[in-house]
Amino acid sequence: MCQLVNLMKTMLRLQITTADIDNIKNGLVEWVQKYEQYYYQYKCERLSVCTPTAHGLLHIADGIRDCGPVWCTWSFYMERFCHVLEQLAARFNLENELQSVNERIGDGPIGYERSYPEYVDYVLRPPYIKISNMSKDLERRLAIYFSQVLGKRTAEVTTHLSLSALSVGKFRIRHGGDSFRTEAVSKRTGQNERKNCYVRVCIFMTYSLDTCKLTISPHSRAHLQYLLWKILVYQVPNDPFFGGLSGKEQILVLLTPWKTDGQDATKTLTWVRAKLAPIVTDIRNIKAVVGLVDSRKRSGIIDRAQESVFAGFDDMEVDEW
């Protein structure tokens, strides 16, 4: 049994070489042969111990060789979630909620979900908590954000800010997009649940002083990964100081960037070097959930952007992983 445990630890590595795969294949063949010797004993009446699971061990190495490390294809988190859905469906009528996203009419908000005119593709979800007097740190980061958007001094923006906002726990992107949770809400789901608070920010919004509109900047296409701390619905004060944003509701997020030494997790295996100072930005900059996996006392980022995913091994001569 210890041999199988050691083989499984090798299979679960974030990085794996072709030599490791050969060792896994030989080790599993040896283990299955011993299993048959001890339990099957090559007797027809004991054939029931030869389960499909035991046979499936013989195909794991080939699967890793063809598809990459096991984290590329594992689905245990979805199986766990299906079990939760079965329990809920036994107590509540979830017919609408369990429909495929494409089957819902317009995929709009349902129940306690909310949407806002300027953010039609972003649906907010409870819990909702009203903030009547935000912290000095959050106020300062909010002021930095609006100073960058409006092209004004941070100290000047601070004097015009309102200190109230609505804190939101979760949101989802319509039309097949991901679902997200703040770091605080993700903690409630348990240690073994998927953390939807690790996000990818692909592009940034810029504010045009000429048109008084937020637009997508075509010059900032880097894929960056962050930790999602807060989601805020912020009512911009009805003040000419804010120009075209005056009186409008803005959905903003507080994010902690990860230092990755300039690496892009959608293109190469990327490790988190450190956490940087939190920033505030528009929620529309968030595009997808990413994964964070601990391996060998380091944290690696898994970004499953469809345009960049392919199998690779440490000893392959390729330019990108």
Tab-separated table of C-alpha atoms in Angstrom:
chain	number	residue	atom	x	y	z
A	1	MET	CA	0.000	0.000	0.000
A	2	CYS	CA	2.898	2.386	0.725
A	3	GLN	CA	4.114	1.807	-2.829
A	4	LEU	CA	0.731	2.911	-4.222
A	5	VAL	CA	0.694	5.996	-1.981
A	6	ASN	CA	4.133	7.056	-3.215
A	7	LEU	CA	3.065	6.543	-6.829
A	8	MET	CA	-0.056	8.650	-6.271
A	9	LYS	CA	2.019	11.474	-4.795
A	10	THR	CA	4.127	11.447	-7.948
A	11	MET	CA	0.985	11.496	-10.146
A	12	LEU	CA	-0.370	14.569	-8.331
A	13	ARG	CA	2.690	16.721	-8.874
A	14	LEU	CA	2.133	20.041	-10.597
A	15	GLN	CA	5.145	19.318	-12.793
A	16	ILE	CA	6.031	15.855	-14.041
A	17	THR	CA	8.703	14.462	-16.381
A	18	THR	CA	8.578	11.623	-18.876
A	19	ALA	CA	10.930	9.680	-16.591
A	20	ASP	CA	8.380	10.066	-13.777
A	21	ILE	CA	5.683	8.705	-16.091
A	22	ASP	CA	7.787	5.650	-16.901
A	23	ASN	CA	8.315	5.035	-13.167
A	24	ILE	CA	4.565	5.398	-12.555
A	25	LYS	CA	3.740	2.913	-15.311
A	26	ASN	CA	6.228	0.293	-14.121
A	27	GLY	CA	5.279	0.809	-10.482
A	28	LEU	CA	1.541	0.425	-11.109
A	29	VAL	CA	2.040	-2.713	-13.192
A	30	GLU	CA	4.059	-4.202	-10.339
A	31	TRP	CA	1.440	-3.169	-7.774
A	32	VAL	CA	-1.460	-4.660	-9.769
A	33	GLN	CA	0.441	-7.906	-10.204
A	34	LYS	CA	0.967	-8.135	-6.430
A	35	TYR	CA	-2.688	-7.252	-5.870
A	36	GLU	CA	-3.773	-10.120	-8.103
A	37	GLN	CA	-1.356	-12.474	-6.376
A	38	TYR	CA	-2.559	-11.592	-2.870
A	39	TYR	CA	-6.305	-11.166	-3.412
A	40	TYR	CA	-7.354	-12.727	-6.735
A	41	GLN	CA	-4.979	-15.692	-6.385
A	42	TYR	CA	-5.975	-16.593	-9.943
A	43	LYS	CA	-9.135	-18.346	-8.782
A	44	CYS	CA	-12.469	-17.904	-10.573
A	45	GLU	CA	-14.410	-17.698	-7.305
A	46	ARG	CA	-12.296	-14.678	-6.294
A	47	LEU	CA	-12.730	-12.813	-9.585
A	48	SER	CA	-14.915	-10.167	-7.915
A	49	VAL	CA	-11.852	-8.534	-6.330
A	50	CYS	CA	-10.585	-7.619	-9.826
A	51	THR	CA	-12.511	-4.379	-10.002
A	52	PRO	CA	-12.493	-1.870	-12.891
A	53	THR	CA	-10.684	0.541	-10.568
A	54	ALA	CA	-7.777	-1.836	-10.134
A	55	HIS	CA	-7.581	-2.342	-13.889
A	56	GLY	CA	-7.831	1.408	-14.489
A	57	LEU	CA	-4.538	1.934	-12.644
A	58	LEU	CA	-2.770	0.385	-15.626
A	59	HIS	CA	-3.951	3.216	-17.897
A	60	ILE	CA	-3.040	6.197	-15.703
A	61	ALA	CA	0.511	6.600	-17.025
A	62	ASP	CA	-0.676	6.578	-20.652
A	63	GLY	CA	-3.336	9.143	-19.771
A	64	ILE	CA	-0.741	11.480	-18.243
A	65	ARG	CA	1.517	11.002	-21.249
A	66	ASP	CA	-1.307	11.913	-23.647
A	67	CYS	CA	-3.078	14.671	-21.667
A	68	GLY	CA	-0.493	16.131	-19.308
A	69	PRO	CA	-0.429	16.245	-15.479
A	70	VAL	CA	-3.598	14.994	-13.829
A	71	TRP	CA	-4.728	18.474	-12.772
A	72	CYS	CA	-5.389	19.186	-16.448
A	73	THR	CA	-8.315	16.750	-16.535
A	74	TRP	CA	-9.414	15.933	-12.982
A	75	SER	CA	-13.110	16.396	-12.175
A	76	PHE	CA	-13.469	15.488	-8.503
A	77	TYR	CA	-14.586	19.009	-7.592
A	78	MET	CA	-17.504	18.721	-10.042
A	79	GLU	CA	-18.463	15.310	-8.661
A	80	ARG	CA	-18.496	16.759	-5.135
A	81	PHE	CA	-20.655	19.650	-6.316
A	82	CYS	CA	-23.139	17.236	-7.956
A	83	HIS	CA	-23.550	15.526	-4.580
A	84	VAL	CA	-24.394	18.889	-3.000
A	85	LEU	CA	-26.957	19.558	-5.747
A	86	GLU	CA	-28.628	16.208	-5.109
A	87	GLN	CA	-29.120	17.118	-1.445
A	88	LEU	CA	-30.536	20.541	-2.316
A	89	ALA	CA	-32.839	19.167	-5.004
A	90	ALA	CA	-34.358	16.799	-2.466
A	91	ARG	CA	-35.491	19.755	-0.329
A	92	PHE	CA	-36.107	22.613	-2.779
A	93	ASN	CA	-37.520	23.188	-6.244
A	94	LEU	CA	-34.353	23.994	-8.213
A	95	GLU	CA	-35.693	23.349	-11.690
A	96	ASN	CA	-34.773	26.809	-12.969
A	97	GLU	CA	-31.432	26.992	-11.190
A	98	LEU	CA	-30.318	23.579	-12.489
A	99	GLN	CA	-31.125	24.380	-16.097
A	100	SER	CA	-28.254	24.726	-18.489
A	101	VAL	CA	-27.068	28.320	-18.771
A	102	ASN	CA	-27.985	28.306	-22.451
A	103	GLU	CA	-31.535	27.116	-21.644
A	104	ARG	CA	-32.308	30.020	-19.319
A	105	ILE	CA	-34.187	32.852	-20.876
A	106	GLY	CA	-31.554	35.524	-21.362
A	107	ASP	CA	-29.456	34.067	-18.526
A	108	GLY	CA	-30.439	37.113	-16.472
A	109	PRO	CA	-30.649	37.517	-12.708
A	110	ILE	CA	-32.988	35.268	-10.738
A	111	GLY	CA	-34.025	35.211	-7.094
A	112	TYR	CA	-31.836	37.504	-5.020
A	113	GLU	CA	-29.413	38.220	-7.859
A	114	ARG	CA	-28.984	41.787	-9.122
A	115	SER	CA	-27.761	43.453	-12.288
A	116	TYR	CA	-27.063	47.063	-13.247
A	117	PRO	CA	-27.571	48.848	-16.583
A	118	GLU	CA	-23.871	49.593	-17.131
A	119	TYR	CA	-22.916	45.986	-16.305
A	120	VAL	CA	-25.399	43.832	-18.211
A	121	ASP	CA	-23.094	40.795	-18.386
A	122	TYR	CA	-22.196	40.837	-14.683
A	123	VAL	CA	-24.787	39.487	-12.233
A	124	LEU	CA	-24.263	40.149	-8.522
A	125	ARG	CA	-25.207	37.542	-5.916
A	126	PRO	CA	-25.680	37.641	-2.124
A	127	PRO	CA	-24.603	38.140	0.588
A	128	TYR	CA	-25.132	41.915	0.480
A	129	ILE	CA	-23.796	44.124	3.287
A	130	LYS	CA	-24.263	47.875	3.448
A	131	ILE	CA	-21.122	49.837	4.331
A	132	SER	CA	-21.974	53.205	5.869
A	133	ASN	CA	-18.431	54.282	6.690
A	134	MET	CA	-15.643	52.531	4.776
A	135	SER	CA	-12.156	52.134	6.221
A	136	LYS	CA	-9.431	54.705	5.579
A	137	ASP	CA	-7.439	52.144	3.618
A	138	LEU	CA	-10.353	51.336	1.298
A	139	GLU	CA	-11.104	55.061	0.911
A	140	ARG	CA	-7.495	55.711	-0.107
A	141	ARG	CA	-7.470	52.936	-2.704
A	142	LEU	CA	-10.815	54.103	-4.057
A	143	ALA	CA	-9.404	57.617	-4.382
A	144	ILE	CA	-6.353	56.273	-6.252
A	145	TYR	CA	-8.640	54.478	-8.700
A	146	PHE	CA	-10.770	57.542	-9.471
A	147	SER	CA	-7.695	59.749	-9.702
A	148	GLN	CA	-6.353	57.462	-12.441
A	149	VAL	CA	-9.710	57.328	-14.222
A	150	LEU	CA	-10.350	61.064	-14.072
A	151	GLY	CA	-6.788	62.279	-14.367
A	152	LYS	CA	-6.982	64.231	-11.085
A	153	ARG	CA	-4.895	64.302	-7.911
A	154	THR	CA	-5.638	61.640	-5.274
A	155	ALA	CA	-5.889	64.194	-2.460
A	156	GLU	CA	-8.391	66.197	-4.489
A	157	VAL	CA	-10.526	63.116	-5.225
A	158	THR	CA	-10.576	62.134	-1.550
A	159	THR	CA	-12.406	65.313	-0.551
A	160	HIS	CA	-15.262	64.515	-2.963
A	161	LEU	CA	-15.755	60.817	-2.178
A	162	SER	CA	-18.749	59.310	-0.412
A	163	LEU	CA	-17.821	56.768	2.279
A	164	SER	CA	-20.837	54.483	1.802
A	165	ALA	CA	-21.104	51.475	-0.501
A	166	LEU	CA	-22.768	48.078	-0.868
A	167	SER	CA	-20.505	45.081	-0.295
A	168	VAL	CA	-21.345	41.996	-2.395
A	169	GLY	CA	-20.186	38.435	-1.771
A	170	LYS	CA	-20.408	36.828	-5.212
A	171	PHE	CA	-21.027	37.477	-8.892
A	172	ARG	CA	-21.189	35.602	-12.160
A	173	ILE	CA	-20.576	36.442	-15.786
A	174	ARG	CA	-23.514	35.719	-18.069
A	175	HIS	CA	-23.556	33.616	-21.257
A	176	GLY	CA	-21.421	30.779	-19.929
A	177	GLY	CA	-18.905	32.799	-17.916
A	178	ASP	CA	-17.411	31.850	-14.567
A	179	SER	CA	-18.819	32.394	-11.073
A	180	PHE	CA	-16.722	34.278	-8.521
A	181	ARG	CA	-16.590	34.699	-4.735
A	182	THR	CA	-14.679	37.082	-2.538
A	183	GLU	CA	-11.903	35.674	-0.385
A	184	ALA	CA	-14.078	35.915	2.739
A	185	VAL	CA	-17.003	34.035	1.175
A	186	SER	CA	-14.678	31.382	-0.293
A	187	LYS	CA	-13.427	30.554	3.207
A	188	ARG	CA	-16.943	29.483	4.210
A	189	THR	CA	-17.038	26.712	1.606
A	190	GLY	CA	-14.433	24.607	3.381
A	191	GLN	CA	-10.782	23.842	2.845
A	192	ASN	CA	-11.338	21.218	0.142
A	193	GLU	CA	-13.706	23.266	-2.003
A	194	ARG	CA	-12.662	25.145	-5.090
A	195	LYS	CA	-11.658	28.742	-4.333
A	196	ASN	CA	-13.381	31.066	-6.796
A	197	CYS	CA	-11.564	34.109	-5.427
A	198	TYR	CA	-8.507	33.703	-7.682
A	199	VAL	CA	-9.197	35.656	-10.856
A	200	ARG	CA	-7.696	36.638	-14.189
A	201	VAL	CA	-7.695	40.264	-15.294
A	202	CYS	CA	-7.137	40.542	-19.034
A	203	ILE	CA	-7.809	44.121	-20.108
A	204	PHE	CA	-8.321	47.444	-18.408
A	205	MET	CA	-10.941	50.179	-18.650
A	206	THR	CA	-9.901	53.750	-19.449
A	207	TYR	CA	-11.957	56.901	-19.044
A	208	SER	CA	-12.192	59.364	-21.937
A	209	LEU	CA	-12.391	62.989	-20.858
A	210	ASP	CA	-13.679	63.891	-24.328
A	211	THR	CA	-16.609	61.441	-24.450
A	212	CYS	CA	-17.072	60.996	-20.660
A	213	LYS	CA	-17.264	57.226	-21.173
A	214	LEU	CA	-15.398	54.165	-19.922
A	215	THR	CA	-13.825	52.265	-22.820
A	216	ILE	CA	-11.664	49.176	-23.273
A	217	SER	CA	-8.002	49.938	-23.845
A	218	PRO	CA	-6.648	47.931	-26.823
A	219	HIS	CA	-3.074	48.441	-25.621
A	220	SER	CA	-3.303	46.423	-22.388
A	221	ARG	CA	-3.796	42.752	-23.195
A	222	ALA	CA	-1.622	41.123	-20.536
A	223	HIS	CA	-3.230	38.302	-18.560
A	224	LEU	CA	-2.681	39.032	-14.859
A	225	GLN	CA	-3.798	37.027	-11.830
A	226	TYR	CA	-5.219	38.469	-8.611
A	227	LEU	CA	-6.905	37.570	-5.333
A	228	LEU	CA	-10.460	38.950	-5.114
A	229	TRP	CA	-10.999	40.658	-1.737
A	230	LYS	CA	-14.116	42.792	-2.113
A	231	ILE	CA	-16.923	43.567	-4.552
A	232	LEU	CA	-18.439	47.017	-4.115
A	233	VAL	CA	-21.440	48.773	-5.626
A	234	TYR	CA	-20.393	52.393	-5.326
A	235	GLN	CA	-22.745	55.293	-5.948
A	236	VAL	CA	-20.605	58.086	-7.380
A	237	PRO	CA	-21.614	61.397	-5.732
A	238	ASN	CA	-23.794	63.677	-7.851
A	239	ASP	CA	-20.953	66.152	-8.239
A	240	PRO	CA	-19.674	67.873	-11.409
A	241	PHE	CA	-16.186	66.994	-10.209
A	242	PHE	CA	-16.726	63.402	-11.444
A	243	GLY	CA	-17.772	64.453	-14.951
A	244	GLY	CA	-19.695	61.760	-16.851
A	245	LEU	CA	-19.510	59.407	-13.870
A	246	SER	CA	-21.416	61.828	-11.634
A	247	GLY	CA	-24.418	60.146	-9.980
A	248	LYS	CA	-23.745	56.752	-11.617
A	249	GLU	CA	-23.404	53.386	-9.912
A	250	GLN	CA	-20.025	51.751	-10.396
A	251	ILE	CA	-19.291	48.111	-9.583
A	252	LEU	CA	-15.715	47.975	-8.373
A	253	VAL	CA	-13.477	45.260	-6.975
A	254	LEU	CA	-10.599	45.278	-4.506
A	255	LEU	CA	-7.849	42.956	-5.741
A	256	THR	CA	-4.461	41.834	-4.473
A	257	PRO	CA	-2.031	41.346	-7.390
A	258	TRP	CA	0.378	38.423	-7.407
A	259	LYS	CA	4.001	39.051	-8.208
A	260	THR	CA	4.967	36.631	-10.984
A	261	ASP	CA	8.101	38.310	-12.360
A	262	GLY	CA	6.272	39.261	-15.531
A	263	GLN	CA	5.191	35.711	-16.417
A	264	ASP	CA	1.791	35.073	-18.011
A	265	ALA	CA	0.024	32.001	-16.570
A	266	THR	CA	-1.971	31.543	-19.792
A	267	LYS	CA	1.284	30.929	-21.658
A	268	THR	CA	3.768	29.428	-19.209
A	269	LEU	CA	3.915	27.650	-15.863
A	270	THR	CA	3.832	30.528	-13.378
A	271	TRP	CA	4.714	30.661	-9.697
A	272	VAL	CA	3.528	33.242	-7.185
A	273	ARG	CA	6.583	35.055	-5.835
A	274	ALA	CA	4.781	37.436	-3.466
A	275	LYS	CA	1.578	39.406	-2.922
A	276	LEU	CA	1.569	43.093	-3.848
A	277	ALA	CA	-0.423	46.051	-2.528
A	278	PRO	CA	-4.209	45.823	-3.164
A	279	ILE	CA	-5.785	47.911	-5.914
A	280	VAL	CA	-9.323	48.937	-6.897
A	281	THR	CA	-10.538	48.496	-10.457
A	282	ASP	CA	-13.715	48.025	-12.489
A	283	ILE	CA	-15.375	44.597	-12.227
A	284	ARG	CA	-15.461	44.321	-16.027
A	285	ASN	CA	-11.704	43.816	-15.989
A	286	ILE	CA	-12.223	40.373	-14.437
A	287	LYS	CA	-12.598	37.669	-17.065
A	288	ALA	CA	-12.195	34.216	-15.515
A	289	VAL	CA	-11.415	32.128	-12.447
A	290	VAL	CA	-7.882	30.744	-12.162
A	291	GLY	CA	-6.501	28.013	-9.921
A	292	LEU	CA	-3.815	28.145	-7.248
A	293	VAL	CA	-2.091	24.853	-6.420
A	294	ASP	CA	0.460	24.315	-3.666
A	295	SER	CA	3.365	22.139	-4.724
A	296	ARG	CA	6.775	21.673	-3.098
A	297	LYS	CA	6.295	24.656	-0.773
A	298	ARG	CA	5.367	26.923	-3.698
A	299	SER	CA	2.073	28.091	-5.192
A	300	GLY	CA	1.549	27.661	-8.923
A	301	ILE	CA	-1.116	29.392	-10.998
A	302	ILE	CA	-3.335	27.314	-13.280
A	303	ASP	CA	-5.049	29.413	-15.939
A	304	ARG	CA	-7.093	27.309	-18.331
A	305	ALA	CA	-7.435	29.913	-21.095
A	306	GLN	CA	-8.640	27.836	-24.054
A	307	GLU	CA	-6.336	29.455	-26.561
A	308	SER	CA	-3.195	28.439	-24.646
A	309	VAL	CA	-3.787	25.017	-23.029
A	310	PHE	CA	-1.707	22.069	-24.200
A	311	ALA	CA	0.092	19.156	-22.577
A	312	GLY	CA	3.780	19.552	-21.800
A	313	PHE	CA	6.499	18.020	-19.641
A	314	ASP	CA	9.583	19.358	-17.915
A	315	ASP	CA	11.966	17.714	-20.327
A	316	MET	CA	10.129	18.676	-23.544
A	317	GLU	CA	11.976	21.101	-25.796
A	318	VAL	CA	9.240	23.682	-26.178
A	319	ASP	CA	9.251	27.461	-25.954
A	320	GLU	CA	6.093	27.646	-23.854
A	321	TRP	CA	4.321	25.429	-21.355
